[in-house]
mmCIF file of C-alpha atoms and ligand atoms in Angstrom:
data_model
loop_
_atom_site.group_PDB
_atom_site.id
_atom_site.type_symbol
_atom_site.label_atom_id
_atom_site.label_comp_id
_atom_site.label_asym_id
_atom_site.label_seq_id
_atom_site.Cartn_x
_atom_site.Cartn_y
_atom_site.Cartn_z
ATOM 1 C CA MET A 1 -111.211 20.539 25.838
ATOM 2 C CA ILE A 2 -113.677 19.428 27.509
ATOM 3 C CA ARG A 3 -111.655 18.836 30.688
ATOM 4 C CA ARG A 4 -110.893 22.496 30.836
ATOM 5 C CA ARG A 5 -114.567 23.264 30.570
ATOM 6 C CA ARG A 6 -115.209 21.098 33.559
ATOM 7 C CA VAL A 7 -112.312 22.813 35.570
ATOM 8 C CA ILE A 8 -113.853 26.174 34.775
ATOM 9 C CA PHE A 9 -117.414 24.862 35.630
ATOM 10 C CA MET A 10 -116.357 23.217 38.869
ATOM 11 C CA SER A 11 -114.225 26.637 40.164
ATOM 12 C CA LEU A 12 -117.053 28.618 38.800
ATOM 13 C CA ALA A 13 -119.747 26.514 41.462
ATOM 14 C CA VAL A 14 -117.324 26.546 44.082
ATOM 15 C CA ALA A 15 -116.384 29.943 43.827
ATOM 16 C CA PHE A 16 -120.602 30.547 43.867
ATOM 17 C CA ALA A 17 -120.556 28.488 47.182
ATOM 18 C CA THR A 18 -118.435 30.068 48.578
ATOM 19 C CA PHE A 19 -120.056 33.571 47.739
ATOM 20 C CA LEU A 20 -123.478 32.363 48.919
ATOM 21 C CA TYR A 21 -121.785 31.011 52.131
ATOM 22 C CA THR A 22 -120.169 34.493 53.057
ATOM 23 C CA CYS A 23 -123.355 35.908 52.610
ATOM 24 C CA GLY A 24 -125.051 33.727 54.446
ATOM 25 C CA ASN A 25 -122.701 34.508 57.430
ATOM 26 C CA ASN A 26 -122.819 38.122 57.507
ATOM 27 C CA ASN A 27 -124.365 40.429 59.431
ATOM 28 C CA PHE A 28 -127.964 40.891 58.111
ATOM 29 C CA ILE A 29 -128.221 37.420 59.131
ATOM 30 C CA TYR A 30 -127.035 38.043 62.659
ATOM 31 C CA PHE A 31 -130.067 40.428 63.717
ATOM 32 C CA GLU A 32 -132.436 37.617 61.886
ATOM 33 C CA SER A 33 -130.375 35.196 64.018
ATOM 34 C CA LEU A 34 -131.043 37.579 67.300
ATOM 35 C CA GLN A 35 -134.638 37.575 66.532
ATOM 36 C CA ARG A 36 -134.914 33.711 66.525
ATOM 37 C CA ASN A 37 -133.454 33.765 70.260
ATOM 38 C CA LYS A 38 -130.639 31.484 68.254
ATOM 39 C CA GLN A 39 -127.382 30.319 70.389
ATOM 40 C CA CYS A 40 -125.531 31.620 67.923
ATOM 41 C CA ALA A 41 -125.014 34.584 64.752
ATOM 42 C CA CYS A 42 -124.715 32.239 61.880
ATOM 43 C CA SER A 43 -127.470 31.325 59.615
ATOM 44 C CA PHE A 44 -127.577 27.891 61.020
ATOM 45 C CA CYS A 45 -126.861 27.092 64.353
ATOM 46 C CA THR A 46 -125.621 23.213 65.753
ATOM 47 C CA SER A 47 -127.237 23.688 69.028
ATOM 48 C CA ASN A 48 -130.324 25.865 69.669
ATOM 49 C CA GLU A 49 -133.510 26.573 72.408
ATOM 50 C CA ASP A 50 -135.693 24.512 69.863
ATOM 51 C CA ASP A 51 -134.295 21.368 69.374
ATOM 52 C CA ASP A 52 -136.002 18.497 68.212
ATOM 53 C CA PRO A 53 -136.193 15.184 70.633
ATOM 54 C CA TRP A 54 -133.948 13.323 68.244
ATOM 55 C CA PHE A 55 -131.135 15.520 68.605
ATOM 56 C CA THR A 56 -131.382 16.171 72.063
ATOM 57 C CA GLN A 57 -131.586 12.662 73.013
ATOM 58 C CA ARG A 58 -128.510 12.153 71.995
ATOM 59 C CA TYR A 59 -126.379 15.533 72.595
ATOM 60 C CA LYS A 60 -125.209 16.411 75.863
ATOM 61 C CA GLN A 61 -124.764 19.514 76.487
ATOM 62 C CA PHE A 62 -122.339 19.744 79.261
ATOM 63 C CA ILE A 63 -120.129 16.669 78.178
ATOM 64 C CA GLU A 64 -116.175 18.185 78.363
ATOM 65 C CA PRO A 65 -114.511 17.165 75.218
ATOM 66 C CA LEU A 66 -110.903 18.403 76.399
ATOM 67 C CA LEU A 67 -108.772 16.314 79.075
ATOM 68 C CA THR A 68 -108.345 18.788 81.551
ATOM 69 C CA ARG A 69 -105.912 18.733 85.137
ATOM 70 C CA SER A 70 -109.165 19.481 86.798
ATOM 71 C CA ASN A 71 -111.336 16.617 84.963
ATOM 72 C CA SER A 72 -109.160 14.075 84.633
ATOM 73 C CA ALA A 73 -110.384 11.664 87.294
ATOM 74 C CA LEU A 74 -112.736 8.252 85.606
ATOM 75 C CA SER A 75 -115.614 7.169 86.573
ATOM 76 C CA LYS A 76 -115.114 3.599 86.968
ATOM 77 C CA GLU A 77 -117.257 3.069 83.865
ATOM 78 C CA VAL A 78 -115.229 5.425 81.660
ATOM 79 C CA TYR A 79 -112.019 3.455 82.916
ATOM 80 C CA SER A 80 -112.802 0.143 82.472
ATOM 81 C CA TRP A 81 -114.351 0.824 78.957
ATOM 82 C CA TRP A 82 -111.670 2.409 77.852
ATOM 83 C CA GLN A 83 -109.461 -0.311 79.061
ATOM 84 C CA SER A 84 -111.037 -2.517 77.129
ATOM 85 C CA LEU A 85 -110.377 -1.025 73.689
ATOM 86 C CA GLN A 86 -107.231 -1.798 72.798
ATOM 87 C CA PHE A 87 -104.483 -4.808 73.861
ATOM 88 C CA ALA A 88 -101.987 -2.870 76.110
ATOM 89 C CA SER A 89 -99.426 -5.067 77.169
ATOM 90 C CA HIS A 90 -98.841 -3.293 80.018
ATOM 91 C CA ARG A 91 -101.175 -1.112 82.284
ATOM 92 C CA ALA A 92 -99.611 2.175 83.585
ATOM 93 C CA ASN A 93 -100.750 3.875 86.167
ATOM 94 C CA TYR A 94 -103.412 6.686 84.970
ATOM 95 C CA THR A 95 -103.246 8.882 87.801
ATOM 96 C CA ALA A 96 -98.736 9.335 87.432
ATOM 97 C CA VAL A 97 -99.242 9.508 83.725
ATOM 98 C CA ILE A 98 -102.323 12.144 83.770
ATOM 99 C CA GLU A 99 -99.374 13.633 86.363
ATOM 100 C CA LYS A 100 -96.536 13.912 84.041
ATOM 101 C CA LEU A 101 -99.000 15.097 81.072
ATOM 102 C CA PHE A 102 -99.854 18.440 82.504
ATOM 103 C CA LYS A 103 -96.260 19.464 83.690
ATOM 104 C CA ILE A 104 -95.964 19.471 79.644
ATOM 105 C CA PHE A 105 -99.054 20.280 77.757
ATOM 106 C CA PRO A 106 -101.431 23.241 78.946
ATOM 107 C CA ASP A 107 -104.078 21.441 82.239
ATOM 108 C CA ASN A 108 -106.918 23.378 80.893
ATOM 109 C CA PRO A 109 -106.780 23.685 76.876
ATOM 110 C CA GLN A 110 -110.223 25.693 75.754
ATOM 111 C CA VAL A 111 -111.456 24.862 72.135
ATOM 112 C CA MET A 112 -114.170 27.851 72.347
ATOM 113 C CA ASP A 113 -117.090 29.159 73.941
ATOM 114 C CA THR A 114 -120.027 30.068 71.823
ATOM 115 C CA GLU A 115 -121.699 33.423 72.754
ATOM 116 C CA PRO A 116 -124.589 34.414 71.301
ATOM 117 C CA ASP A 117 -123.615 37.208 68.806
ATOM 118 C CA LEU A 118 -120.501 34.932 67.267
ATOM 119 C CA CYS A 119 -120.970 32.629 64.566
ATOM 120 C CA ARG A 120 -117.529 30.205 64.698
ATOM 121 C CA THR A 121 -117.888 28.894 61.842
ATOM 122 C CA CYS A 122 -115.893 25.017 61.326
ATOM 123 C CA ALA A 123 -114.574 22.175 58.450
ATOM 124 C CA VAL A 124 -114.309 18.878 59.336
ATOM 125 C CA VAL A 125 -112.488 17.798 56.535
ATOM 126 C CA GLY A 126 -111.971 13.568 56.877
ATOM 127 C CA ASN A 127 -109.755 11.962 54.122
ATOM 128 C CA SER A 128 -112.024 10.896 51.690
ATOM 129 C CA GLY A 129 -110.741 10.401 47.965
ATOM 130 C CA ASN A 130 -114.199 12.199 47.138
ATOM 131 C CA LEU A 131 -112.070 15.305 47.616
ATOM 132 C CA LEU A 132 -110.248 15.036 44.955
ATOM 133 C CA GLY A 133 -111.051 17.084 41.808
ATOM 134 C CA SER A 134 -113.619 19.220 44.451
ATOM 135 C CA HIS A 135 -112.091 22.572 44.245
ATOM 136 C CA TYR A 136 -113.401 23.097 48.132
ATOM 137 C CA GLY A 137 -109.614 24.327 49.156
ATOM 138 C CA LYS A 138 -110.509 27.872 49.162
ATOM 139 C CA LEU A 139 -114.432 27.315 50.545
ATOM 140 C CA ILE A 140 -112.479 25.107 53.652
ATOM 141 C CA ASP A 141 -109.849 27.380 54.446
ATOM 142 C CA ILE A 142 -112.319 30.261 55.150
ATOM 143 C CA HIS A 143 -114.016 28.630 57.851
ATOM 144 C CA ASP A 144 -112.216 29.907 61.409
ATOM 145 C CA PHE A 145 -111.149 26.053 62.118
ATOM 146 C CA VAL A 146 -110.277 23.568 60.105
ATOM 147 C CA PHE A 147 -110.108 20.008 61.640
ATOM 148 C CA ARG A 148 -108.095 17.606 59.816
ATOM 149 C CA MET A 149 -107.392 13.689 60.849
ATOM 150 C CA ASN A 150 -104.231 11.372 60.495
ATOM 151 C CA LYS A 151 -102.060 11.618 57.486
ATOM 152 C CA GLY A 152 -104.503 13.622 55.576
ATOM 153 C CA PRO A 153 -101.922 16.148 54.063
ATOM 154 C CA THR A 154 -102.703 19.335 52.117
ATOM 155 C CA LYS A 155 -99.178 19.573 50.472
ATOM 156 C CA GLY A 156 -100.146 19.042 46.723
ATOM 157 C CA PHE A 157 -103.345 18.710 46.986
ATOM 158 C CA GLU A 158 -104.620 22.737 48.071
ATOM 159 C CA THR A 159 -106.926 22.994 45.436
ATOM 160 C CA ASP A 160 -108.947 20.077 46.937
ATOM 161 C CA VAL A 161 -108.828 20.933 50.401
ATOM 162 C CA GLY A 162 -107.296 23.786 50.992
ATOM 163 C CA THR A 163 -104.132 24.925 53.146
ATOM 164 C CA LYS A 164 -105.680 25.891 56.538
ATOM 165 C CA THR A 165 -105.520 23.834 59.461
ATOM 166 C CA THR A 166 -106.454 24.498 63.173
ATOM 167 C CA HIS A 167 -106.919 21.408 64.792
ATOM 168 C CA ARG A 168 -105.346 17.905 63.798
ATOM 169 C CA VAL A 169 -106.766 14.800 65.356
ATOM 170 C CA ILE A 170 -104.475 12.067 65.537
ATOM 171 C CA TYR A 171 -103.589 8.706 67.627
ATOM 172 C CA PRO A 172 -99.861 7.463 68.113
ATOM 173 C CA GLU A 173 -100.607 5.253 64.795
ATOM 174 C CA SER A 174 -101.615 8.230 62.479
ATOM 175 C CA ALA A 175 -99.338 10.311 63.648
ATOM 176 C CA VAL A 176 -98.011 12.980 61.596
ATOM 177 C CA ASP A 177 -95.871 16.435 62.175
ATOM 178 C CA VAL A 178 -97.505 19.926 62.377
ATOM 179 C CA ASP A 179 -96.896 23.649 61.809
ATOM 180 C CA ASN A 180 -96.020 25.499 64.724
ATOM 181 C CA SER A 181 -100.054 27.481 64.948
ATOM 182 C CA THR A 182 -101.647 24.187 64.800
ATOM 183 C CA HIS A 183 -103.445 22.712 67.791
ATOM 184 C CA LEU A 184 -102.424 18.657 68.151
ATOM 185 C CA VAL A 185 -105.523 16.732 69.327
ATOM 186 C CA LEU A 186 -104.638 13.459 70.385
ATOM 187 C CA ALA A 187 -107.848 10.903 70.766
ATOM 188 C CA PRO A 188 -106.297 8.258 73.555
ATOM 189 C CA PHE A 189 -107.279 4.620 72.826
ATOM 190 C CA LYS A 190 -104.909 3.723 75.745
ATOM 191 C CA THR A 191 -103.341 5.055 78.529
ATOM 192 C CA LEU A 192 -99.855 4.005 76.142
ATOM 193 C CA ASP A 193 -101.254 6.506 74.143
ATOM 194 C CA LEU A 194 -100.664 9.056 76.530
ATOM 195 C CA GLN A 195 -97.284 7.624 77.480
ATOM 196 C CA TRP A 196 -96.636 8.278 74.021
ATOM 197 C CA LEU A 197 -97.493 11.702 73.780
ATOM 198 C CA ILE A 198 -95.320 12.150 76.608
ATOM 199 C CA SER A 199 -92.271 10.458 75.269
ATOM 200 C CA ALA A 200 -93.096 11.783 71.877
ATOM 201 C CA PHE A 201 -91.797 15.066 73.686
ATOM 202 C CA THR A 202 -89.507 14.169 75.276
ATOM 203 C CA THR A 203 -87.656 11.042 75.924
ATOM 204 C CA LYS A 204 -88.508 9.480 72.867
ATOM 205 C CA ASP A 205 -88.324 6.136 73.810
ATOM 206 C CA ILE A 206 -91.775 4.877 73.169
ATOM 207 C CA LYS A 207 -91.752 3.024 69.349
ATOM 208 C CA ARG A 208 -94.054 0.744 69.467
ATOM 209 C CA THR A 209 -97.372 -0.248 70.842
ATOM 210 C CA TYR A 210 -99.081 -2.378 68.682
ATOM 211 C CA LYS A 211 -97.283 -1.317 65.710
ATOM 212 C CA ASN A 212 -94.558 0.479 65.098
ATOM 213 C CA VAL A 213 -94.917 4.135 66.184
ATOM 214 C CA ARG A 214 -92.953 7.223 65.555
ATOM 215 C CA THR A 215 -90.894 8.594 68.114
ATOM 216 C CA THR A 216 -90.968 12.266 67.447
ATOM 217 C CA ILE A 217 -93.938 14.436 66.407
ATOM 218 C CA GLN A 218 -93.277 18.255 65.668
ATOM 219 C CA ALA A 219 -95.867 20.046 66.894
ATOM 220 C CA ASN A 220 -96.323 22.840 69.542
ATOM 221 C CA LYS A 221 -96.598 21.552 72.630
ATOM 222 C CA ASN A 222 -98.471 24.510 73.933
ATOM 223 C CA LYS A 223 -101.075 23.857 71.664
ATOM 224 C CA VAL A 224 -101.931 20.190 72.834
ATOM 225 C CA MET A 225 -104.614 18.903 73.546
ATOM 226 C CA VAL A 226 -106.360 15.195 74.142
ATOM 227 C CA LEU A 227 -109.977 14.314 74.244
ATOM 228 C CA HIS A 228 -111.459 13.028 77.328
ATOM 229 C CA PRO A 229 -111.904 9.216 77.098
ATOM 230 C CA ALA A 230 -115.603 10.045 78.851
ATOM 231 C CA PHE A 231 -116.151 12.252 75.999
ATOM 232 C CA MET A 232 -115.218 9.122 73.568
ATOM 233 C CA LYS A 233 -117.024 6.624 75.797
ATOM 234 C CA TYR A 234 -119.805 9.422 74.785
ATOM 235 C CA VAL A 235 -120.088 9.315 71.608
ATOM 236 C CA TYR A 236 -119.896 5.742 71.304
ATOM 237 C CA GLU A 237 -123.117 5.357 73.519
ATOM 238 C CA SER A 238 -124.969 8.206 73.002
ATOM 239 C CA TRP A 239 -124.410 8.608 69.423
ATOM 240 C CA LEU A 240 -123.235 5.321 68.047
ATOM 241 C CA GLN A 241 -125.420 3.095 70.357
ATOM 242 C CA LYS A 242 -122.432 1.124 70.323
ATOM 243 C CA HIS A 243 -122.615 0.101 66.764
ATOM 244 C CA GLY A 244 -118.526 -1.617 65.611
ATOM 245 C CA ARG A 245 -116.190 -1.260 68.834
ATOM 246 C CA TYR A 246 -115.257 2.100 68.805
ATOM 247 C CA PRO A 247 -115.987 5.501 67.157
ATOM 248 C CA SER A 248 -113.763 6.384 63.974
ATOM 249 C CA THR A 249 -111.694 9.595 63.911
ATOM 250 C CA GLY A 250 -113.538 10.924 61.627
ATOM 251 C CA PHE A 251 -117.095 10.552 63.712
ATOM 252 C CA LEU A 252 -115.239 11.912 67.042
ATOM 253 C CA VAL A 253 -114.435 14.989 65.606
ATOM 254 C CA LEU A 254 -117.948 15.526 63.862
ATOM 255 C CA VAL A 255 -119.530 15.117 67.236
ATOM 256 C CA LEU A 256 -116.728 16.845 68.854
ATOM 257 C CA ALA A 257 -117.599 19.949 66.171
ATOM 258 C CA LEU A 258 -120.930 20.062 67.354
ATOM 259 C CA HIS A 259 -120.131 20.378 70.595
ATOM 260 C CA VAL A 260 -117.728 23.109 69.882
ATOM 261 C CA CYS A 261 -118.724 24.812 66.737
ATOM 262 C CA ASP A 262 -121.671 27.362 65.723
ATOM 263 C CA GLU A 263 -122.009 25.699 61.794
ATOM 264 C CA VAL A 264 -120.508 22.738 61.009
ATOM 265 C CA ASN A 265 -119.544 21.876 57.749
ATOM 266 C CA VAL A 266 -118.479 18.277 56.420
ATOM 267 C CA PHE A 267 -115.842 17.229 53.423
ATOM 268 C CA GLY A 268 -113.848 14.480 52.774
ATOM 269 C CA PHE A 269 -116.228 11.990 54.167
ATOM 270 C CA GLY A 270 -118.065 8.900 52.631
ATOM 271 C CA ALA A 271 -117.071 6.934 49.170
ATOM 272 C CA ASP A 272 -116.532 8.407 46.208
ATOM 273 C CA LYS A 273 -118.308 8.446 43.466
ATOM 274 C CA ASN A 274 -117.562 5.206 42.111
ATOM 275 C CA GLY A 275 -118.265 3.706 45.354
ATOM 276 C CA ASN A 276 -114.698 3.360 46.839
ATOM 277 C CA TRP A 277 -113.847 4.280 49.723
ATOM 278 C CA HIS A 278 -110.180 5.557 50.241
ATOM 279 C CA HIS A 279 -107.452 8.461 50.781
ATOM 280 C CA TYR A 280 -107.694 11.138 48.367
ATOM 281 C CA PHE A 281 -103.995 10.789 49.293
ATOM 282 C CA GLU A 282 -102.849 7.165 47.771
ATOM 283 C CA LYS A 283 -103.628 4.939 45.108
ATOM 284 C CA VAL A 284 -105.141 1.920 47.172
ATOM 285 C CA ARG A 285 -109.201 1.550 47.501
ATOM 286 C CA ASN A 286 -110.033 -1.205 50.062
ATOM 287 C CA ASN A 287 -112.180 -1.280 53.157
ATOM 288 C CA ALA A 288 -110.070 -1.153 55.687
ATOM 289 C CA GLY A 289 -111.776 0.107 59.446
ATOM 290 C CA ALA A 290 -115.316 -0.563 58.585
ATOM 291 C CA GLN A 291 -116.182 -2.938 61.503
ATOM 292 C CA GLU A 292 -113.668 -1.399 64.319
ATOM 293 C CA HIS A 293 -116.359 1.770 63.536
ATOM 294 C CA GLY A 294 -119.435 0.338 62.190
ATOM 295 C CA ARG A 295 -118.935 2.686 59.485
ATOM 296 C CA ASN A 296 -123.116 2.295 58.006
ATOM 297 C CA PHE A 297 -124.714 3.260 61.024
ATOM 298 C CA GLU A 298 -121.946 6.319 61.249
ATOM 299 C CA ASN A 299 -122.991 6.588 58.079
ATOM 300 C CA GLU A 300 -126.957 7.012 59.141
ATOM 301 C CA ILE A 301 -125.918 9.030 61.509
ATOM 302 C CA THR A 302 -124.002 11.744 59.800
ATOM 303 C CA VAL A 303 -127.076 11.767 57.348
ATOM 304 C CA GLN A 304 -129.107 12.185 60.308
ATOM 305 C CA LEU A 305 -127.409 15.459 61.135
ATOM 306 C CA LEU A 306 -127.672 16.447 57.934
ATOM 307 C CA THR A 307 -131.707 16.133 57.646
ATOM 308 C CA LYS A 308 -131.922 17.885 61.178
ATOM 309 C CA MET A 309 -129.517 20.800 59.282
ATOM 310 C CA LYS A 310 -127.250 20.171 62.427
ATOM 311 C CA ILE A 311 -124.119 19.990 59.424
ATOM 312 C CA GLN A 312 -124.017 20.707 56.186
ATOM 313 C CA ILE A 313 -121.871 17.833 53.943
ATOM 314 C CA PHE A 314 -119.506 18.865 50.737
ATOM 315 C CA ARG A 315 -119.710 15.414 48.669
ATOM 316 C CA GLY A 316 -117.079 16.411 46.295
ATOM 317 C CA TRP A 317 -118.504 15.901 42.934
HETATM 318 O O1 C5P B 401 -109.101 6.956 56.951
HETATM 319 P P1 C5P B 401 -108.962 8.013 58.582
HETATM 320 O O2 C5P B 401 -109.385 7.426 59.235
HETATM 321 O O3 C5P B 401 -107.605 8.413 58.340
HETATM 322 O O4 C5P B 401 -109.713 9.218 57.523
HETATM 323 C C1 C5P B 401 -110.565 9.807 58.968
HETATM 324 C C2 C5P B 401 -112.140 10.108 58.330
HETATM 325 O O5 C5P B 401 -112.323 10.156 57.282
HETATM 326 C C3 C5P B 401 -112.388 8.456 58.421
HETATM 327 O O6 C5P B 401 -112.512 8.229 60.260
HETATM 328 C C4 C5P B 401 -113.973 8.551 58.305
HETATM 329 O O7 C5P B 401 -114.766 9.890 59.084
HETATM 330 C C5 C5P B 401 -113.614 10.047 56.526
HETATM 331 N N1 C5P B 401 -113.651 9.065 55.872
HETATM 332 C C6 C5P B 401 -114.439 8.652 54.871
HETATM 333 N N2 C5P B 401 -114.080 8.059 53.692
HETATM 334 C C7 C5P B 401 -113.288 7.806 53.372
HETATM 335 C C8 C5P B 401 -111.854 7.868 54.150
HETATM 336 C C9 C5P B 401 -112.188 8.689 55.199
HETATM 337 O O8 C5P B 401 -114.968 9.098 55.474
HETATM 338 N N3 C5P B 401 -113.189 7.077 52.244
#
């Protein structure tokens, strides 16, 4: 009985939040936002002309998040930082790999361009166990773009995490199949990761990086995108001030969203209500990954972004 009341209460609360959220982005707000010289028509825009110094110090407006044929040459600094991230037993010829890559995948991918009369909303959905029991599914699904990451499934968790996935950010060791409408976005930590992507769609002969990886992946090859190594270095240096070894997938996606969305809402980040750091789709509760990613610092920056009203965080129940 108490459990039933709790579920009804949570459903009503989320329905009410969804209602408020939808109202917040409708047309009368649009006029108000134009009056305030905003860069977009949402009630809060991630980037505005009157941004505060903390944000502008970190946010490089013109960085290109995605690798394209024309921006693929890497500076010496970017290349050596990128190569130092992960041990790879063989060093491939980066230029030759890029040539192959853009023979198979779109060579000028775009996420979207921002315009003053549009409000493009994004949900960044991490894999935290705090999503369990949240009833956020419907709220997540009403966003224009839903970014998910790594192995986080929707099947079996629809009520809490939703069903829509417009972009899934992965690396070879965390790859899963995606449906035909989803953009598979590779976060490459080494040249071998680019080779793996090529192989997964062609010869299927790369079976191992530093561990066994999937040899093939189901995804629409016309929707494949790759994060730019210079963007990853920018996230590490400008946002994380070199804390940890490299940014977590979640933090990379969060900064990606700051660059390509007008409004960013964050779900499934952080510990659950008992202080456990685990995945909503796994029973194991551990602390893996804390060191590589400087988790505490990532948390601090995420909270600062909330304080500066650049993002909203939905923490689960
Ligand atoms: O663990 P995994 O890297 O697949 O999770 C994706 C992202 O979700 C993480 O990089 C992190 O930002 C976020 N996450 C979290 N708290 C958890 C699990 C994941 O913030 N307990």
